[in-house]
Amino acid sequence: VTGNRIVGFRGTSDERNTSQTEPIIHDISTNQRVSLNRKYSPVDPSLVFMDGSTSTAEAVGVATTNADNEMLDIFKAGKFLNSFNLTDVALSDYGRTVSFNDNEIALGYGSNAADLHDTNDRERLVEKTFIVDIHDIATKAKKRSFDMGRVSVDMLRLSRDGKFVASAHDSQLSIYDSSDGSEVFATSFGTPSSLVWLDDERLIVSSSDKGAYLINARERSGQTLFASRSLRISAVNIVGNKIIYSGFSTNKDFSANE
């Protein structure tokens, strides 16, 4: 769920009875459904993105895997925009994340460094780092790139104007200037559960153990929105001028009937 829209799937089969999946966008406010007019086989629901960093939450990404490669298709307002090959940013020990706004897509991945051999043919381990590449969605051209160092990234969120990249990694929250990769904000944050940009500079961070915070990237400051160690927040959604949290309480031991 992002904003007032839900992305879901409808199972279909072709004349050869091959199972396929068709992504559907459901608008809660109008009760209308729109098909993306593409069918996938197979598709992993965990690799479907509807990123809240877009100004209208109309952009949708669908990643699919076949025997040859892994592709990410980007749609906006129900129309196909472009495909990105994810084969070169394959999963690694340092994770892989995807985030996009109206115009750009950020691909975060562990570098492809591997065990190499020196001139004496002895193996030496080259340390992997986490790279963020930012591409123009329309042209696919790489616009900028930076190295986050030796971190294992759980979440990555590109701001709406593309100037900042927020990252949750190794129990830390960091915000980077995407032009040069400099870190403009960092704090220890336990276990972040979601990152949502309110606008070009304000980021909401929810946690499964510390509540929710509002961080201003330009001012390099933060404030508590909702402090709780007993309510484990699992997600944040922005609908109009409302911030909606979902989570569960750890204050009470529920019986089987509750």
PDB file of N, CA and C in Angstrom, residues 79-159:
ATOM      1  N   LYS A  79       1.307   3.146 -17.284  1.00  0.00           N
ATOM      2  CA  LYS A  79       2.009   3.036 -18.558  1.00  0.00           C
ATOM      3  C   LYS A  79       3.459   2.623 -18.338  1.00  0.00           C
ATOM      4  N   PHE A  80       3.940   1.720 -19.200  1.00  0.00           N
ATOM      5  CA  PHE A  80       5.311   1.237 -19.119  1.00  0.00           C
ATOM      6  C   PHE A  80       6.280   2.350 -19.498  1.00  0.00           C
ATOM      7  N   LEU A  81       7.344   2.520 -18.681  1.00  0.00           N
ATOM      8  CA  LEU A  81       8.345   3.542 -18.958  1.00  0.00           C
ATOM      9  C   LEU A  81       9.663   2.943 -19.448  1.00  0.00           C
ATOM     10  N   ASN A  82      10.215   1.981 -18.691  1.00  0.00           N
ATOM     11  CA  ASN A  82      11.519   1.449 -19.067  1.00  0.00           C
ATOM     12  C   ASN A  82      11.833   0.192 -18.260  1.00  0.00           C
ATOM     13  N   SER A  83      12.835  -0.560 -18.725  1.00  0.00           N
ATOM     14  CA  SER A  83      13.300  -1.747 -18.028  1.00  0.00           C
ATOM     15  C   SER A  83      14.755  -1.580 -17.636  1.00  0.00           C
ATOM     16  N   PHE A  84      15.108  -2.124 -16.477  1.00  0.00           N
ATOM     17  CA  PHE A  84      16.480  -2.082 -16.003  1.00  0.00           C
ATOM     18  C   PHE A  84      16.934  -3.506 -15.713  1.00  0.00           C
ATOM     19  N   ASN A  85      18.118  -3.840 -16.213  1.00  0.00           N
ATOM     20  CA  ASN A  85      18.672  -5.166 -16.001  1.00  0.00           C
ATOM     21  C   ASN A  85      19.315  -5.221 -14.616  1.00  0.00           C
ATOM     22  N   LEU A  86      18.828  -6.131 -13.779  1.00  0.00           N
ATOM     23  CA  LEU A  86      19.342  -6.248 -12.422  1.00  0.00           C
ATOM     24  C   LEU A  86      20.409  -7.319 -12.287  1.00  0.00           C
ATOM     25  N   THR A  87      20.772  -7.945 -13.398  1.00  0.00           N
ATOM     26  CA  THR A  87      21.754  -9.030 -13.346  1.00  0.00           C
ATOM     27  C   THR A  87      23.080  -8.544 -12.791  1.00  0.00           C
ATOM     28  N   ASP A  88      23.470  -7.317 -13.150  1.00  0.00           N
ATOM     29  CA  ASP A  88      24.754  -6.786 -12.710  1.00  0.00           C
ATOM     30  C   ASP A  88      24.736  -6.305 -11.268  1.00  0.00           C
ATOM     31  N   VAL A  89      23.558  -6.219 -10.683  1.00  0.00           N
ATOM     32  CA  VAL A  89      23.465  -5.792  -9.287  1.00  0.00           C
ATOM     33  C   VAL A  89      22.843  -6.935  -8.478  1.00  0.00           C
ATOM     34  N   ALA A  90      23.366  -8.135  -8.722  1.00  0.00           N
ATOM     35  CA  ALA A  90      22.819  -9.340  -8.096  1.00  0.00           C
ATOM     36  C   ALA A  90      22.969  -9.281  -6.585  1.00  0.00           C
ATOM     37  N   LEU A  91      22.151 -10.058  -5.917  1.00  0.00           N
ATOM     38  CA  LEU A  91      22.205 -10.127  -4.465  1.00  0.00           C
ATOM     39  C   LEU A  91      23.591 -10.558  -3.995  1.00  0.00           C
ATOM     40  N   SER A  92      24.026  -9.946  -2.906  1.00  0.00           N
ATOM     41  CA  SER A  92      25.328 -10.283  -2.355  1.00  0.00           C
ATOM     42  C   SER A  92      25.216 -10.268  -0.837  1.00  0.00           C
ATOM     43  N   ASP A  93      26.353 -10.485  -0.180  1.00  0.00           N
ATOM     44  CA  ASP A  93      26.366 -10.446   1.284  1.00  0.00           C
ATOM     45  C   ASP A  93      26.003  -9.064   1.799  1.00  0.00           C
ATOM     46  N   TYR A  94      26.107  -8.060   0.955  1.00  0.00           N
ATOM     47  CA  TYR A  94      25.802  -6.701   1.363  1.00  0.00           C
ATOM     48  C   TYR A  94      24.440  -6.237   0.852  1.00  0.00           C
ATOM     49  N   GLY A  95      23.614  -7.167   0.408  1.00  0.00           N
ATOM     50  CA  GLY A  95      22.240  -6.847   0.062  1.00  0.00           C
ATOM     51  C   GLY A  95      22.074  -6.130  -1.270  1.00  0.00           C
ATOM     52  N   ARG A  96      20.797  -5.879  -1.618  1.00  0.00           N
ATOM     53  CA  ARG A  96      20.461  -5.101  -2.800  1.00  0.00           C
ATOM     54  C   ARG A  96      19.132  -4.413  -2.554  1.00  0.00           C
ATOM     55  N   THR A  97      19.037  -3.161  -2.886  1.00  0.00           N
ATOM     56  CA  THR A  97      17.815  -2.404  -2.679  1.00  0.00           C
ATOM     57  C   THR A  97      17.526  -1.548  -3.905  1.00  0.00           C
ATOM     58  N   VAL A  98      16.254  -1.203  -4.073  1.00  0.00           N
ATOM     59  CA  VAL A  98      15.805  -0.383  -5.193  1.00  0.00           C
ATOM     60  C   VAL A  98      14.892   0.717  -4.659  1.00  0.00           C
ATOM     61  N   SER A  99      15.053   1.926  -5.178  1.00  0.00           N
ATOM     62  CA  SER A  99      14.156   3.022  -4.829  1.00  0.00           C
ATOM     63  C   SER A  99      14.073   3.957  -6.027  1.00  0.00           C
ATOM     64  N   PHE A 100      12.924   4.605  -6.221  1.00  0.00           N
ATOM     65  CA  PHE A 100      12.799   5.527  -7.344  1.00  0.00           C
ATOM     66  C   PHE A 100      11.835   6.649  -7.005  1.00  0.00           C
ATOM     67  N   ASN A 101      11.991   7.755  -7.725  1.00  0.00           N
ATOM     68  CA  ASN A 101      11.050   8.863  -7.626  1.00  0.00           C
ATOM     69  C   ASN A 101      10.429   9.075  -9.009  1.00  0.00           C
ATOM     70  N   ASP A 102       9.916  10.260  -9.274  1.00  0.00           N
ATOM     71  CA  ASP A 102       9.248  10.484 -10.556  1.00  0.00           C
ATOM     72  C   ASP A 102      10.187  10.386 -11.749  1.00  0.00           C
ATOM     73  N   ASN A 103      11.471  10.682 -11.540  1.00  0.00           N
ATOM     74  CA  ASN A 103      12.390  10.786 -12.675  1.00  0.00           C
ATOM     75  C   ASN A 103      13.609   9.881 -12.599  1.00  0.00           C
ATOM     76  N   GLU A 104      13.970   9.423 -11.406  1.00  0.00           N
ATOM     77  CA  GLU A 104      15.222   8.695 -11.251  1.00  0.00           C
ATOM     78  C   GLU A 104      15.003   7.395 -10.473  1.00  0.00           C
ATOM     79  N   ILE A 105      15.925   6.466 -10.671  1.00  0.00           N
ATOM     80  CA  ILE A 105      15.915   5.214  -9.935  1.00  0.00           C
ATOM     81  C   ILE A 105      17.288   5.015  -9.303  1.00  0.00           C
ATOM     82  N   ALA A 106      17.295   4.606  -8.029  1.00  0.00           N
ATOM     83  CA  ALA A 106      18.537   4.325  -7.313  1.00  0.00           C
ATOM     84  C   ALA A 106      18.661   2.820  -7.129  1.00  0.00           C
ATOM     85  N   LEU A 107      19.759   2.264  -7.583  1.00  0.00           N
ATOM     86  CA  LEU A 107      20.055   0.844  -7.421  1.00  0.00           C
ATOM     87  C   LEU A 107      21.211   0.715  -6.434  1.00  0.00           C
ATOM     88  N   GLY A 108      20.935   0.106  -5.299  1.00  0.00           N
ATOM     89  CA  GLY A 108      21.970  -0.103  -4.305  1.00  0.00           C
ATOM     90  C   GLY A 108      22.349  -1.573  -4.260  1.00  0.00           C
ATOM     91  N   TYR A 109      23.640  -1.874  -4.249  1.00  0.00           N
ATOM     92  CA  TYR A 109      24.058  -3.271  -4.334  1.00  0.00           C
ATOM     93  C   TYR A 109      25.480  -3.437  -3.809  1.00  0.00           C
ATOM     94  N   GLY A 110      25.801  -4.663  -3.416  1.00  0.00           N
ATOM     95  CA  GLY A 110      27.161  -4.983  -3.033  1.00  0.00           C
ATOM     96  C   GLY A 110      28.055  -5.012  -4.252  1.00  0.00           C
ATOM     97  N   SER A 111      29.230  -4.444  -4.139  1.00  0.00           N
ATOM     98  CA  SER A 111      30.136  -4.391  -5.276  1.00  0.00           C
ATOM     99  C   SER A 111      30.493  -5.796  -5.737  1.00  0.00           C
ATOM    100  N   ASN A 112      30.885  -5.905  -7.010  1.00  0.00           N
ATOM    101  CA  ASN A 112      31.170  -7.206  -7.603  1.00  0.00           C
ATOM    102  C   ASN A 112      32.584  -7.704  -7.339  1.00  0.00           C
ATOM    103  N   ALA A 113      33.277  -7.050  -6.405  1.00  0.00           N
ATOM    104  CA  ALA A 113      34.630  -7.498  -6.089  1.00  0.00           C
ATOM    105  C   ALA A 113      34.597  -8.929  -5.579  1.00  0.00           C
ATOM    106  N   ALA A 114      35.602  -9.703  -5.938  1.00  0.00           N
ATOM    107  CA  ALA A 114      35.624 -11.120  -5.547  1.00  0.00           C
ATOM    108  C   ALA A 114      37.045 -11.506  -5.168  1.00  0.00           C
ATOM    109  N   ASP A 115      37.248 -12.777  -4.950  1.00  0.00           N
ATOM    110  CA  ASP A 115      38.599 -13.252  -4.670  1.00  0.00           C
ATOM    111  C   ASP A 115      39.438 -13.151  -5.935  1.00  0.00           C
ATOM    112  N   LEU A 116      40.508 -12.399  -5.872  1.00  0.00           N
ATOM    113  CA  LEU A 116      41.378 -12.207  -7.020  1.00  0.00           C
ATOM    114  C   LEU A 116      42.738 -12.860  -6.745  1.00  0.00           C
ATOM    115  N   HIS A 117      43.585 -12.850  -7.739  1.00  0.00           N
ATOM    116  CA  HIS A 117      44.913 -13.426  -7.587  1.00  0.00           C
ATOM    117  C   HIS A 117      45.955 -12.338  -7.845  1.00  0.00           C
ATOM    118  N   ASP A 118      46.990 -12.319  -7.014  1.00  0.00           N
ATOM    119  CA  ASP A 118      48.051 -11.351  -7.250  1.00  0.00           C
ATOM    120  C   ASP A 118      49.075 -11.939  -8.218  1.00  0.00           C
ATOM    121  N   THR A 119      50.172 -11.235  -8.407  1.00  0.00           N
ATOM    122  CA  THR A 119      51.165 -11.658  -9.407  1.00  0.00           C
ATOM    123  C   THR A 119      51.804 -12.994  -9.044  1.00  0.00           C
ATOM    124  N   ASN A 120      51.773 -13.369  -7.773  1.00  0.00           N
ATOM    125  CA  ASN A 120      52.338 -14.645  -7.346  1.00  0.00           C
ATOM    126  C   ASN A 120      51.276 -15.735  -7.307  1.00  0.00           C
ATOM    127  N   ASP A 121      50.116 -15.442  -7.901  1.00  0.00           N
ATOM    128  CA  ASP A 121      49.027 -16.409  -8.007  1.00  0.00           C
ATOM    129  C   ASP A 121      48.512 -16.854  -6.633  1.00  0.00           C
ATOM    130  N   ARG A 122      48.621 -15.961  -5.665  1.00  0.00           N
ATOM    131  CA  ARG A 122      48.066 -16.253  -4.356  1.00  0.00           C
ATOM    132  C   ARG A 122      46.733 -15.527  -4.218  1.00  0.00           C
ATOM    133  N   GLU A 123      45.788 -16.210  -3.628  1.00  0.00           N
ATOM    134  CA  GLU A 123      44.478 -15.602  -3.480  1.00  0.00           C
ATOM    135  C   GLU A 123      44.528 -14.479  -2.449  1.00  0.00           C
ATOM    136  N   ARG A 124      43.827 -13.428  -2.732  1.00  0.00           N
ATOM    137  CA  ARG A 124      43.674 -12.340  -1.765  1.00  0.00           C
ATOM    138  C   ARG A 124      42.216 -11.883  -1.812  1.00  0.00           C
ATOM    139  N   LEU A 125      41.676 -11.563  -0.671  1.00  0.00           N
ATOM    140  CA  LEU A 125      40.278 -11.183  -0.566  1.00  0.00           C
ATOM    141  C   LEU A 125      40.133  -9.677  -0.762  1.00  0.00           C
ATOM    142  N   VAL A 126      39.330  -9.304  -1.730  1.00  0.00           N
ATOM    143  CA  VAL A 126      39.035  -7.905  -1.961  1.00  0.00           C
ATOM    144  C   VAL A 126      37.727  -7.569  -1.222  1.00  0.00           C
ATOM    145  N   GLU A 127      37.769  -6.608  -0.329  1.00  0.00           N
ATOM    146  CA  GLU A 127      36.611  -6.286   0.478  1.00  0.00           C
ATOM    147  C   GLU A 127      35.491  -5.693  -0.381  1.00  0.00           C
ATOM    148  N   LYS A 128      34.288  -6.177  -0.159  1.00  0.00           N
ATOM    149  CA  LYS A 128      33.134  -5.663  -0.882  1.00  0.00           C
ATOM    150  C   LYS A 128      32.591  -4.415  -0.188  1.00  0.00           C
ATOM    151  N   THR A 129      32.086  -3.502  -0.974  1.00  0.00           N
ATOM    152  CA  THR A 129      31.450  -2.305  -0.437  1.00  0.00           C
ATOM    153  C   THR A 129      30.073  -2.150  -1.077  1.00  0.00           C
ATOM    154  N   PHE A 130      29.278  -1.250  -0.539  1.00  0.00           N
ATOM    155  CA  PHE A 130      27.927  -1.054  -1.048  1.00  0.00           C
ATOM    156  C   PHE A 130      27.906   0.178  -1.952  1.00  0.00           C
ATOM    157  N   ILE A 131      27.444  -0.011  -3.187  1.00  0.00           N
ATOM    158  CA  ILE A 131      27.437   1.035  -4.209  1.00  0.00           C
ATOM    159  C   ILE A 131      25.999   1.481  -4.465  1.00  0.00           C
ATOM    160  N   VAL A 132      25.815   2.770  -4.689  1.00  0.00           N
ATOM    161  CA  VAL A 132      24.516   3.311  -5.103  1.00  0.00           C
ATOM    162  C   VAL A 132      24.679   3.982  -6.462  1.00  0.00           C
ATOM    163  N   ASP A 133      23.982   3.468  -7.461  1.00  0.00           N
ATOM    164  CA  ASP A 133      23.955   4.065  -8.796  1.00  0.00           C
ATOM    165  C   ASP A 133      22.590   4.709  -9.017  1.00  0.00           C
ATOM    166  N   ILE A 134      22.582   5.939  -9.505  1.00  0.00           N
ATOM    167  CA  ILE A 134      21.327   6.647  -9.770  1.00  0.00           C
ATOM    168  C   ILE A 134      21.209   6.872 -11.273  1.00  0.00           C
ATOM    169  N   HIS A 135      20.108   6.369 -11.849  1.00  0.00           N
ATOM    170  CA  HIS A 135      19.883   6.438 -13.290  1.00  0.00           C
ATOM    171  C   HIS A 135      18.660   7.302 -13.600  1.00  0.00           C
ATOM    172  N   ASP A 136      18.683   7.892 -14.775  1.00  0.00           N
ATOM    173  CA  ASP A 136      17.496   8.554 -15.308  1.00  0.00           C
ATOM    174  C   ASP A 136      16.535   7.476 -15.806  1.00  0.00           C
ATOM    175  N   ILE A 137      15.276   7.510 -15.367  1.00  0.00           N
ATOM    176  CA  ILE A 137      14.337   6.461 -15.753  1.00  0.00           C
ATOM    177  C   ILE A 137      14.048   6.501 -17.248  1.00  0.00           C
ATOM    178  N   ALA A 138      13.899   7.692 -17.810  1.00  0.00           N
ATOM    179  CA  ALA A 138      13.521   7.808 -19.220  1.00  0.00           C
ATOM    180  C   ALA A 138      14.632   7.347 -20.156  1.00  0.00           C
ATOM    181  N   THR A 139      15.892   7.730 -19.872  1.00  0.00           N
ATOM    182  CA  THR A 139      17.002   7.433 -20.777  1.00  0.00           C
ATOM    183  C   THR A 139      17.861   6.259 -20.307  1.00  0.00           C
ATOM    184  N   LYS A 140      17.713   5.848 -19.041  1.00  0.00           N
ATOM    185  CA  LYS A 140      18.501   4.786 -18.412  1.00  0.00           C
ATOM    186  C   LYS A 140      19.951   5.195 -18.173  1.00  0.00           C
ATOM    187  N   ALA A 141      20.298   6.433 -18.485  1.00  0.00           N
ATOM    188  CA  ALA A 141      21.677   6.884 -18.316  1.00  0.00           C
ATOM    189  C   ALA A 141      22.023   6.998 -16.832  1.00  0.00           C
ATOM    190  N   LYS A 142      23.236   6.534 -16.478  1.00  0.00           N
ATOM    191  CA  LYS A 142      23.693   6.695 -15.104  1.00  0.00           C
ATOM    192  C   LYS A 142      24.074   8.155 -14.877  1.00  0.00           C
ATOM    193  N   LYS A 143      23.477   8.796 -13.875  1.00  0.00           N
ATOM    194  CA  LYS A 143      23.698  10.212 -13.627  1.00  0.00           C
ATOM    195  C   LYS A 143      24.740  10.455 -12.539  1.00  0.00           C
ATOM    196  N   ARG A 144      24.772   9.587 -11.536  1.00  0.00           N
ATOM    197  CA  ARG A 144      25.759   9.736 -10.479  1.00  0.00           C
ATOM    198  C   ARG A 144      25.851   8.416  -9.708  1.00  0.00           C
ATOM    199  N   SER A 145      26.939   8.281  -8.970  1.00  0.00           N
ATOM    200  CA  SER A 145      27.185   7.047  -8.240  1.00  0.00           C
ATOM    201  C   SER A 145      28.068   7.363  -7.045  1.00  0.00           C
ATOM    202  N   PHE A 146      27.868   6.620  -5.946  1.00  0.00           N
ATOM    203  CA  PHE A 146      28.757   6.797  -4.805  1.00  0.00           C
ATOM    204  C   PHE A 146      28.865   5.500  -4.014  1.00  0.00           C
ATOM    205  N   ASP A 147      29.925   5.425  -3.221  1.00  0.00           N
ATOM    206  CA  ASP A 147      30.263   4.234  -2.461  1.00  0.00           C
ATOM    207  C   ASP A 147      29.958   4.496  -0.982  1.00  0.00           C
ATOM    208  N   MET A 148      29.106   3.639  -0.380  1.00  0.00           N
ATOM    209  CA  MET A 148      28.742   3.802   1.024  1.00  0.00           C
ATOM    210  C   MET A 148      29.697   3.083   1.961  1.00  0.00           C
ATOM    211  N   GLY A 149      30.646   2.360   1.430  1.00  0.00           N
ATOM    212  CA  GLY A 149      31.588   1.647   2.278  1.00  0.00           C
ATOM    213  C   GLY A 149      31.096   0.270   2.654  1.00  0.00           C
ATOM    214  N   ARG A 150      31.661  -0.285   3.705  1.00  0.00           N
ATOM    215  CA  ARG A 150      31.358  -1.657   4.113  1.00  0.00           C
ATOM    216  C   ARG A 150      30.123  -1.671   5.023  1.00  0.00           C
ATOM    217  N   VAL A 151      28.971  -1.609   4.422  1.00  0.00           N
ATOM    218  CA  VAL A 151      27.717  -1.647   5.166  1.00  0.00           C
ATOM    219  C   VAL A 151      26.791  -2.676   4.520  1.00  0.00           C
ATOM    220  N   SER A 152      25.876  -3.193   5.298  1.00  0.00           N
ATOM    221  CA  SER A 152      24.865  -4.118   4.801  1.00  0.00           C
ATOM    222  C   SER A 152      23.523  -3.393   4.846  1.00  0.00           C
ATOM    223  N   VAL A 153      23.004  -3.018   3.698  1.00  0.00           N
ATOM    224  CA  VAL A 153      21.851  -2.131   3.622  1.00  0.00           C
ATOM    225  C   VAL A 153      20.543  -2.915   3.626  1.00  0.00           C
ATOM    226  N   ASP A 154      19.626  -2.512   4.514  1.00  0.00           N
ATOM    227  CA  ASP A 154      18.302  -3.123   4.576  1.00  0.00           C
ATOM    228  C   ASP A 154      17.286  -2.351   3.747  1.00  0.00           C
ATOM    229  N   MET A 155      17.354  -1.018   3.794  1.00  0.00           N
ATOM    230  CA  MET A 155      16.423  -0.173   3.057  1.00  0.00           C
ATOM    231  C   MET A 155      17.147   1.015   2.472  1.00  0.00           C
ATOM    232  N   LEU A 156      16.666   1.462   1.308  1.00  0.00           N
ATOM    233  CA  LEU A 156      17.227   2.619   0.631  1.00  0.00           C
ATOM    234  C   LEU A 156      16.064   3.435   0.088  1.00  0.00           C
ATOM    235  N   ARG A 157      16.076   4.752   0.319  1.00  0.00           N
ATOM    236  CA  ARG A 157      15.002   5.602  -0.184  1.00  0.00           C
ATOM    237  C   ARG A 157      15.579   6.868  -0.805  1.00  0.00           C
ATOM    238  N   LEU A 158      15.276   7.054  -2.083  1.00  0.00           N
ATOM    239  CA  LEU A 158      15.680   8.245  -2.815  1.00  0.00           C
ATOM    240  C   LEU A 158      14.651   9.339  -2.574  1.00  0.00           C
ATOM    241  N   SER A 159      15.110  10.545  -2.222  1.00  0.00           N
ATOM    242  CA  SER A 159      14.176  11.642  -1.966  1.00  0.00           C
ATOM    243  C   SER A 159      13.446  12.040  -3.241  1.00  0.00           C
TER     244      SER A 159
END
